[in-house]
Every structure is written in C-alpha cells, then in structure tokens.
Coordinates of C-alpha atoms in Angstrom, one line a residue:
X1 CA -1.2 -31.7 9.5
X2 CA 1.3 -29.0 8.7
X3 CA 3.0 -27.2 11.6
X4 CA 1.7 -23.9 12.5
X5 CA 4.3 -21.2 13.0
X6 CA 2.9 -18.8 15.5
X7 CA 3.8 -18.0 19.1
X8 CA 1.0 -20.0 20.6
X9 CA 1.9 -23.2 18.7
X10 CA 5.6 -22.7 19.5
X11 CA 4.7 -22.4 23.2
X12 CA 2.6 -25.6 23.0
X13 CA 5.4 -27.4 21.2
X14 CA 7.9 -26.4 23.9
X15 CA 5.5 -27.5 26.6
X16 CA 4.9 -30.8 24.8
X17 CA 8.6 -31.5 24.4
X18 CA 9.3 -30.7 28.0
X19 CA 6.5 -32.9 29.2
X20 CA 7.7 -35.8 27.0
X21 CA 11.2 -35.8 28.6
X22 CA 9.7 -35.3 32.1
X23 CA 7.3 -38.2 31.7
X24 CA 10.1 -40.4 30.1
X25 CA 12.5 -39.6 32.9
X26 CA 9.8 -40.1 35.5
X27 CA 8.7 -43.5 34.0
X28 CA 12.3 -44.7 33.9
X29 CA 12.9 -43.6 37.6
X30 CA 9.7 -45.3 38.6
X31 CA 10.7 -48.5 36.9
X32 CA 14.1 -48.5 38.5
X33 CA 12.6 -47.9 41.9
X34 CA 9.8 -50.4 41.6
X35 CA 11.9 -53.1 39.9
X36 CA 15.5 -53.1 41.3
X37 CA 17.7 -55.8 39.7
X38 CA 15.1 -56.6 37.1
X39 CA 16.6 -58.4 34.1
X40 CA 14.7 -56.0 31.8
X41 CA 16.5 -53.0 33.3
X42 CA 19.3 -52.8 30.6
X43 CA 16.7 -53.0 27.9
X44 CA 14.5 -50.4 29.5
X45 CA 17.5 -48.0 29.9
X46 CA 18.7 -48.6 26.4
X47 CA 15.2 -48.1 24.9
X48 CA 14.6 -44.9 27.0
X49 CA 17.9 -43.4 25.7
X50 CA 17.1 -44.5 22.2
X51 CA 13.6 -42.9 22.4
X52 CA 15.0 -39.7 23.8
X53 CA 17.6 -39.5 21.0
X54 CA 15.0 -40.3 18.3
X55 CA 12.7 -37.6 19.7
X56 CA 15.5 -35.1 19.6
X57 CA 16.8 -36.2 16.2
X58 CA 13.6 -35.2 14.4
X59 CA 13.7 -31.4 15.2
X60 CA 17.4 -31.4 14.8
X61 CA 17.1 -32.6 11.2
X62 CA 14.3 -30.2 10.5
X63 CA 11.8 -32.9 10.2
X64 CA 9.2 -31.0 12.1
X65 CA 9.2 -28.2 9.5
X66 CA 9.1 -30.5 6.4
X67 CA 6.2 -31.7 4.4
X68 CA 4.9 -35.3 4.9
X69 CA 7.9 -37.1 3.3
X70 CA 9.1 -40.7 3.7
X71 CA 11.9 -39.6 5.9
X72 CA 9.5 -37.9 8.2
X73 CA 7.2 -40.9 8.3
X74 CA 10.1 -43.2 9.0
X75 CA 11.2 -41.0 11.9
X76 CA 7.7 -41.0 13.4
X77 CA 7.4 -44.8 12.9
X78 CA 10.7 -45.4 14.8
X79 CA 9.6 -43.1 17.7
X80 CA 6.2 -44.9 18.0
X81 CA 7.8 -48.4 17.6
X82 CA 10.4 -47.7 20.3
X83 CA 7.7 -46.4 22.6
X84 CA 5.5 -49.4 22.0
X85 CA 8.3 -51.8 22.9
X86 CA 9.0 -49.8 26.0
X87 CA 5.3 -49.9 27.0
X88 CA 5.3 -53.7 26.4
X89 CA 8.3 -54.1 28.7
X90 CA 7.1 -51.5 31.3
X91 CA 3.5 -50.3 31.0
X92 CA 4.2 -47.2 33.1
X93 CA 5.8 -45.6 30.0
X94 CA 2.3 -45.4 28.5
X95 CA 1.8 -41.8 29.8
X96 CA 4.6 -40.7 27.4
X97 CA 1.8 -41.1 24.7
X98 CA 0.3 -37.7 25.6
X99 CA 3.2 -35.7 24.1
X100 CA 3.3 -38.2 21.2
X101 CA -0.3 -37.2 20.4
X102 CA 1.0 -33.7 19.7
X103 CA 3.9 -35.0 17.7
X104 CA 1.6 -37.2 15.6
X105 CA -0.9 -34.3 15.0
X106 CA 2.0 -32.1 13.8
X107 CA 3.6 -34.7 11.7
X108 CA 0.7 -36.4 9.8
X109 CA -2.2 -35.3 7.8
X110 CA -5.4 -34.8 9.9
X111 CA -7.1 -38.1 9.2
X112 CA -3.9 -40.2 9.6
X113 CA -3.0 -38.3 12.7
X114 CA -6.4 -39.0 14.4
X115 CA -6.2 -42.7 13.5
X116 CA -2.7 -42.9 15.1
X117 CA -3.9 -41.0 18.2
X118 CA -6.8 -43.5 18.5
X119 CA -4.4 -46.5 18.3
X120 CA -2.0 -44.9 20.8
X121 CA -4.9 -44.3 23.1
X122 CA -6.1 -47.9 22.9
X123 CA -2.6 -49.1 23.6
X124 CA -2.4 -46.8 26.6
X125 CA -5.7 -48.1 28.0
X126 CA -4.5 -51.7 27.6
X127 CA -1.2 -50.9 29.3
X128 CA -2.9 -49.1 32.2
X129 CA -5.3 -52.0 32.7
X130 CA -2.4 -54.4 33.0
X131 CA -0.9 -52.2 35.7
X132 CA -4.1 -52.1 37.7
X133 CA -4.7 -54.8 40.3
X134 CA -8.5 -54.5 39.7
X135 CA -10.7 -53.0 37.0
X136 CA -10.8 -49.3 37.3
X137 CA -13.3 -47.4 35.0
X138 CA -11.0 -44.3 35.2
X139 CA -8.3 -46.2 33.4
X140 CA -10.7 -47.0 30.7
X141 CA -12.1 -43.5 30.3
X142 CA -9.3 -41.1 31.3
X143 CA -6.8 -41.8 28.4
X144 CA -9.5 -41.3 25.6
X145 CA -10.6 -38.1 27.4
X146 CA -7.0 -36.8 27.5
X147 CA -6.5 -37.8 23.9
X148 CA -9.7 -36.1 22.8
X149 CA -8.8 -33.0 24.7
X150 CA -5.3 -32.8 23.3
X151 CA -6.6 -33.4 19.8
X152 CA -9.3 -30.7 20.1
X153 CA -6.9 -28.1 21.5
X154 CA -4.5 -28.7 18.7
X155 CA -7.1 -28.8 15.9
X156 CA -8.6 -25.5 17.3
X157 CA -5.2 -23.8 17.4
X158 CA -4.4 -25.1 13.9
X159 CA -7.7 -23.7 12.5
X160 CA -7.0 -20.4 14.2
X161 CA -3.6 -20.3 12.7
X162 CA -4.9 -21.0 9.2
X163 CA -7.5 -18.3 9.6
X164 CA -4.9 -15.8 10.8
X165 CA -2.7 -16.8 7.9
X166 CA -5.5 -16.3 5.4
X167 CA -6.3 -13.0 6.9
X168 CA -2.7 -11.9 6.7
X169 CA -2.5 -13.0 3.1
X170 CA -5.7 -11.0 2.4
X171 CA -4.2 -7.9 4.1
X172 CA -1.0 -8.2 2.2
X173 CA -2.8 -8.7 -1.1
X174 CA -5.1 -5.7 -0.3
X175 CA -2.1 -3.6 0.5
X176 CA -0.4 -4.5 -2.7
X177 CA -3.6 -3.7 -4.7
X178 CA -3.9 -0.4 -2.9
X179 CA -0.3 0.4 -3.6
X180 CA -0.8 -0.4 -7.3
X181 CA -4.0 1.7 -7.4
X182 CA -2.1 4.6 -5.8
X183 CA 0.7 4.3 -8.3
X184 CA -1.8 4.3 -11.2
X185 CA -3.6 7.3 -9.8
X186 CA -0.3 9.1 -9.2
X187 CA 0.7 8.3 -12.8
X188 CA -2.6 9.7 -14.1
X189 CA -2.4 12.8 -12.0
X190 CA 1.1 13.4 -13.1
X191 CA 0.2 13.0 -16.7
X192 CA -2.7 15.4 -16.2
X193 CA -0.4 17.9 -14.5
X194 CA 2.1 17.6 -17.3
X195 CA -0.6 18.1 -19.9
X196 CA -1.8 21.3 -18.1
X197 CA 1.8 22.6 -17.8
X198 CA 2.4 22.1 -21.5
X199 CA -0.9 23.6 -22.4
X200 CA -0.4 26.7 -20.2
X201 CA 3.2 27.3 -21.4
X202 CA 4.5 25.8 -24.6
X203 CA 1.2 25.5 -26.4
X204 CA 0.2 29.1 -25.6
X205 CA 3.7 30.4 -26.5
X206 CA 3.5 28.6 -29.9
X207 CA 0.0 29.9 -30.5
X208 CA 1.2 33.5 -29.8
X209 CA 4.1 33.1 -32.1
X210 CA 1.9 31.7 -34.8
X211 CA -0.5 34.7 -34.5
X212 CA 2.4 37.2 -34.5
X213 CA 4.1 35.6 -37.5
X214 CA 0.9 35.5 -39.4
X215 CA 0.3 39.2 -38.7
X216 CA 3.9 40.0 -39.8
X217 CA 3.3 38.1 -43.0
X218 CA 0.2 40.1 -43.7
X219 CA 1.9 43.4 -43.2
X220 CA 5.4 42.6 -44.5
X221 CA 5.0 44.5 -47.7
X222 CA 2.6 47.3 -46.6
X223 CA 4.1 48.1 -43.2
X224 CA 7.6 46.6 -42.8
X225 CA 8.2 48.3 -39.4
X226 CA 5.1 46.7 -37.9
X227 CA 6.0 43.4 -39.4
X228 CA 9.5 43.5 -37.9
X229 CA 8.0 44.5 -34.5
X230 CA 5.8 41.4 -34.7
X231 CA 8.8 39.2 -35.6
X232 CA 10.8 40.7 -32.7
X233 CA 7.9 40.0 -30.3
X234 CA 7.6 36.5 -31.6
X235 CA 11.3 36.0 -31.1
X236 CA 11.0 37.2 -27.5
X237 CA 8.1 34.8 -26.9
X238 CA 10.1 32.0 -28.4
X239 CA 13.0 32.8 -26.1
X240 CA 10.6 32.8 -23.2
X241 CA 9.1 29.5 -24.3
X242 CA 12.6 27.9 -24.6
X243 CA 13.4 29.0 -21.0
X244 CA 10.0 27.6 -19.9
X245 CA 10.7 24.3 -21.6
X246 CA 14.0 24.0 -19.9
X247 CA 12.4 24.9 -16.6
X248 CA 9.7 22.2 -17.2
X249 CA 12.5 19.7 -17.9
X250 CA 14.3 20.7 -14.8
X251 CA 11.6 20.9 -12.1
X252 CA 8.3 21.9 -13.8
X253 CA 8.3 25.2 -11.9
X254 CA 7.3 28.4 -13.7
X255 CA 10.3 30.3 -14.9
X256 CA 8.6 33.6 -13.9
X257 CA 8.8 32.5 -10.3
X258 CA 12.5 31.4 -10.5
X259 CA 15.2 33.2 -8.5
X260 CA 12.8 34.2 -5.7
X261 CA 10.4 36.3 -7.8
X262 CA 7.0 36.8 -6.2
X263 CA 3.6 36.1 -7.7
X264 CA 2.8 39.7 -8.0
X265 CA 5.9 40.5 -10.0
X266 CA 5.2 37.5 -12.2
X267 CA 1.7 38.6 -12.9
X268 CA 2.7 42.1 -13.5
X269 CA 5.1 40.9 -16.2
X270 CA 2.5 39.0 -18.1
X271 CA 1.1 40.2 -21.5
X272 CA -1.4 39.1 -24.0
X273 CA 0.2 40.3 -27.2
X274 CA 0.8 43.7 -28.8
X275 CA -2.9 44.4 -29.4
X276 CA -4.1 43.9 -25.8
X277 CA -3.2 46.2 -22.9
X278 CA -2.8 44.2 -19.7
X279 CA -3.1 46.0 -16.4
X280 CA -2.2 44.5 -13.0
X281 CA -3.7 45.5 -9.6
X282 CA -2.6 44.3 -6.1
X283 CA -5.0 44.6 -3.2
X284 CA -4.7 43.7 0.4
X285 CA -1.5 42.9 2.4
X286 CA 0.7 40.4 0.6
X287 CA 1.6 37.3 2.5
X288 CA 4.0 34.4 1.7
X289 CA 2.2 31.9 -0.5
X290 CA 3.1 28.2 -1.0
X291 CA 5.0 27.5 -4.2
X292 CA 2.2 25.3 -5.5
X293 CA -0.4 28.1 -4.9
X294 CA 1.8 30.7 -6.7
X295 CA 2.4 28.3 -9.6
X296 CA -1.3 27.4 -10.0
X297 CA -2.4 31.1 -10.0
X298 CA 0.3 32.1 -12.4
X299 CA -0.7 29.2 -14.8
X300 CA -4.4 30.2 -14.5
X301 CA -3.5 33.8 -15.4
X302 CA -1.5 32.7 -18.4
X303 CA -4.3 30.4 -19.6
X304 CA -6.9 33.1 -19.2
X305 CA -4.8 35.7 -21.1
X306 CA -4.2 33.1 -23.8
X307 CA -7.9 32.7 -24.2
X308 CA -8.5 36.4 -24.2
X309 CA -5.9 36.9 -26.9
X310 CA -7.2 34.1 -29.1
X311 CA -11.0 34.3 -28.7
X312 CA -12.3 37.4 -26.9
X313 CA -11.5 40.3 -29.3
X314 CA -10.7 42.4 -26.2
X315 CA -8.5 45.5 -26.2
X316 CA -7.7 45.5 -22.5
X317 CA -7.4 42.9 -19.8
X318 CA -7.1 43.4 -16.0
X319 CA -5.4 41.1 -13.5
X320 CA -6.3 41.7 -9.9
X321 CA -4.5 39.8 -7.1
X322 CA -6.3 40.2 -3.7
X323 CA -5.1 39.0 -0.3
X324 CA -8.0 38.5 2.1
X325 CA -6.2 36.9 5.0
X326 CA -7.7 33.5 4.8
X327 CA -7.7 33.3 1.1
X328 CA -6.1 34.7 -2.0
X329 CA -8.2 35.6 -5.1
X330 CA -7.1 36.1 -8.7
X331 CA -9.5 38.0 -11.0
X332 CA -9.0 38.2 -14.8
X333 CA -11.3 40.6 -16.6
X334 CA -11.5 41.6 -20.2
X335 CA -13.7 43.9 -22.3
X336 CA -14.2 41.4 -25.1
X337 CA -17.4 40.1 -26.7
X338 CA -18.0 37.6 -23.9
X339 CA -20.1 34.5 -24.3
X340 CA -23.0 32.6 -22.9
X341 CA -21.7 30.5 -20.1
X342 CA -22.4 26.7 -20.7
X343 CA -23.7 24.2 -18.2
X344 CA -21.2 23.5 -15.4
X345 CA -20.5 20.0 -16.8
X346 CA -19.5 21.2 -20.2
X347 CA -15.9 21.7 -21.1
X348 CA -15.2 25.4 -21.5
X349 CA -12.6 28.1 -21.2
X350 CA -12.8 31.7 -20.1
X351 CA -14.0 32.9 -23.5
X352 CA -15.0 29.9 -25.5
X353 CA -17.1 27.2 -24.0
X354 CA -15.8 24.3 -25.9
X355 CA -12.1 24.8 -25.8
X356 CA -9.5 22.0 -25.1
X357 CA -7.6 22.1 -21.9
X358 CA -8.2 25.7 -20.9
X359 CA -11.0 25.8 -18.4
X360 CA -10.8 22.2 -17.3
X361 CA -7.1 22.7 -16.5
X362 CA -7.9 25.8 -14.5
X363 CA -10.6 24.0 -12.6
X364 CA -8.3 21.1 -11.9
X365 CA -5.6 23.4 -10.6
X366 CA -8.0 25.2 -8.2
X367 CA -9.7 22.0 -7.1
X368 CA -6.3 20.5 -6.2
X369 CA -5.8 23.4 -3.8
X370 CA -9.3 23.2 -2.3
X371 CA -10.4 26.4 -4.0
X372 CA -13.1 27.5 -6.4
X373 CA -13.2 28.9 -10.0
X374 CA -16.1 31.1 -11.2
X375 CA -16.8 32.7 -14.5
X376 CA -19.1 35.6 -15.2
X377 CA -19.7 36.5 -18.8
X378 CA -22.4 38.2 -20.9
X379 CA -22.3 38.5 -24.7
X380 CA -21.0 41.9 -25.6
X381 CA -20.0 42.9 -22.0
X382 CA -16.8 40.9 -21.5
X383 CA -15.8 38.2 -19.1
X384 CA -14.5 37.9 -15.5
X385 CA -12.8 34.8 -14.3
X386 CA -12.2 34.5 -10.6
X387 CA -10.0 31.9 -8.9
X388 CA -10.2 31.7 -5.1
X389 CA -7.7 29.6 -3.1
X390 CA -8.0 29.2 0.7
X391 CA -4.8 29.7 2.8
X392 CA -3.8 27.9 5.9
X393 CA -3.7 30.2 9.0
X394 CA -0.2 31.5 9.9
X395 CA 1.3 29.8 12.9

C-alpha cells in the first residue's frame, strides 16, 4: 500500500510515530518498575533501543517513500521480529503493535498488510491473555477491534487520497487540453485576421494597380497623357501598398492611422480610383475611439471601396462616419448597378454576392467588436453598406 502524500496522512503518520515511542517508553518503564533486578532487564533494554533505532532508520533511509522493494521488506521484517522477541520476553510491549499496524499498512500492498495486521493482532491477544490473571473477554475482543478500526481509518484515508489524486490529475489534464484548445483557436483567429488584413490592403492595392495598368495599356497609343496618369496613379498605389506591407510586418496597424492620424482623416484620404469620386461626411461629435475600432472601420471602408471599384460600375461613392454617443456608424453608399442581396448565410460582398473574403471579412471584423453589418441594395439603384459598432461609456 503506497504512502499517501497529503496533510491528513502526514498528520496521521506523525501521531503514529509519536504514539509508538510513547508506548515503547511506557512499556519499558512499566517493565523496569514491575520487575526490578530481573535478569531479562539487559535484554529488554537492548531490544527496546534496537527497536527504536530500527523504527527511526526506515524513514531516515527514505524507505517509507519507496516502492515495495526487498530493502523495505527486510526493514519491516526486522522491526516486527524485534518487537515479537520483546513481546515474548515482556508481554506488556504488545500495545506497541498499534503504531506497527499503521507502519505495515503504509509499507506493504493491501492484502499482505491486512494479513500482517491480523497476525500481529493475534500475537497481541495471546500476550495480553498471558498477562491476565483470569480470562477477560475484553482482552480477546479489544485488540481485534482496535486493529479493525485502525485499518478502516487508514484504508478510508488512502481511498480518499487516491480519489483526490485522480481528480487533480483530471483537472490538470483538462487544463492542458483547454490551454491547447485556446492556442489552436488563437492561431486560427490570428490566421483569419492576417488573411483579412492582406485582403483589405495588399490584395486590393494589387487589384487597383492591375486595373490602372490595363487601362494605361489600352490608351497608351491613343491617349498617352491619360496612360501616363494611370501609370503615375498605379505607382502611387504601389508606394502606398509597400508602406502598408511594411506596417503589416511591423505591427499590423493600418498605415493611414500611423503617427496619431484620426479615423476621420484616414477615411477622408481614401479613394476608389480615378473614375470614381469619393466623398466623405462626418456627423456627430467625434470621440476618441479604441485603436481596434478605428482599424476595423478603416479596413471595412477600404474593402467596400475596393468592391465598388471592381464590381459596381459606380461613378460616385460616399463615406459617412456618424458618432451617436453609444455607438459609431460607418455608411458606404454608391450609385452603381446594385445587386439582389443573397441569403444571410451566403458568402457575399458589398456589390457581388459570391466574392472571396470581402463581406465575410467585414462581418468578422464587426462581429469581433460586438457590432452589426447591414447591406441594402436594389438592382439599378446602388448599394448602401452600414457598419455599426457599440462604444463603451466614457468614465
């Protein structure tokens, strides 16, 4: 039976060790008082000292914390043998068996420990009957009752300890599994965020450059001035994309919001290409917005303008940033050809229902902030995208 390492068992072990030495000392004093000058006295004293040293030797060598090894069994055998000899010479030492019950239960496997406790109990009964001048039923029943009680207490504590140990192991395993799950979820969320960042910046910039360069190629011979203007615009977009890429590598913050620039200024500076006029409106009293809210709304505006440029056929687009006290709302409207809005579960963008990362990325950004994203579009009448984000009340 393996030792249980918990405060209750350690307390029980301390009590058992203290009781053993008290009973051993009391038995020795009783023998010396009852049998002065007895020729057995030197043997009794020598065996008592030997038993005490053996009892101390086990814990000192770490035997109590070891598995059932031959050294451990030899130590227990020497302790029990020395005690048996003492009891044969002086039956009053029989009561030292009570702490030995605990030692046997901690040292041996359960079945072997119970067998040894039964043998020790039998030996105690015989020794007590020898001391009695007449038959006493208490001497026959008390030692087995004490042994049974000690065994039951120890077995109960051992089972409780094992149950607690199993519960702790389960808790530790569950905590590790939760940590692993959180790491996986964090990794997936970060990958999704990176994909949205790349879609809303680098991919859109590259798409704009492609359209401008294609337009320049078509007009290169017939209208060189316009072609050069397209090339210059594409060069500017490329420079902006390079700055955005460096910003993504640095801290994934929008370059438009760098150096303390506000969301309104960043939105006012956005464009959708040379063929689309972009207007910006600010309504309400501006308040300080968290960085993640500013970043999300800017990315949504960029994504919406990219969709307008690529798919709507619009000539004008309007960005409206509205502060409503408890929330901030970004509206992006265009006068394009619109579309029939798909079912809410379908993957869609502001102007084309089945378009890659656009609308799902916008919805994900708004959802992460606890807001809502709505789209109103009618074929031939343009599209209005509205992103609403709640704000925490100011302290």
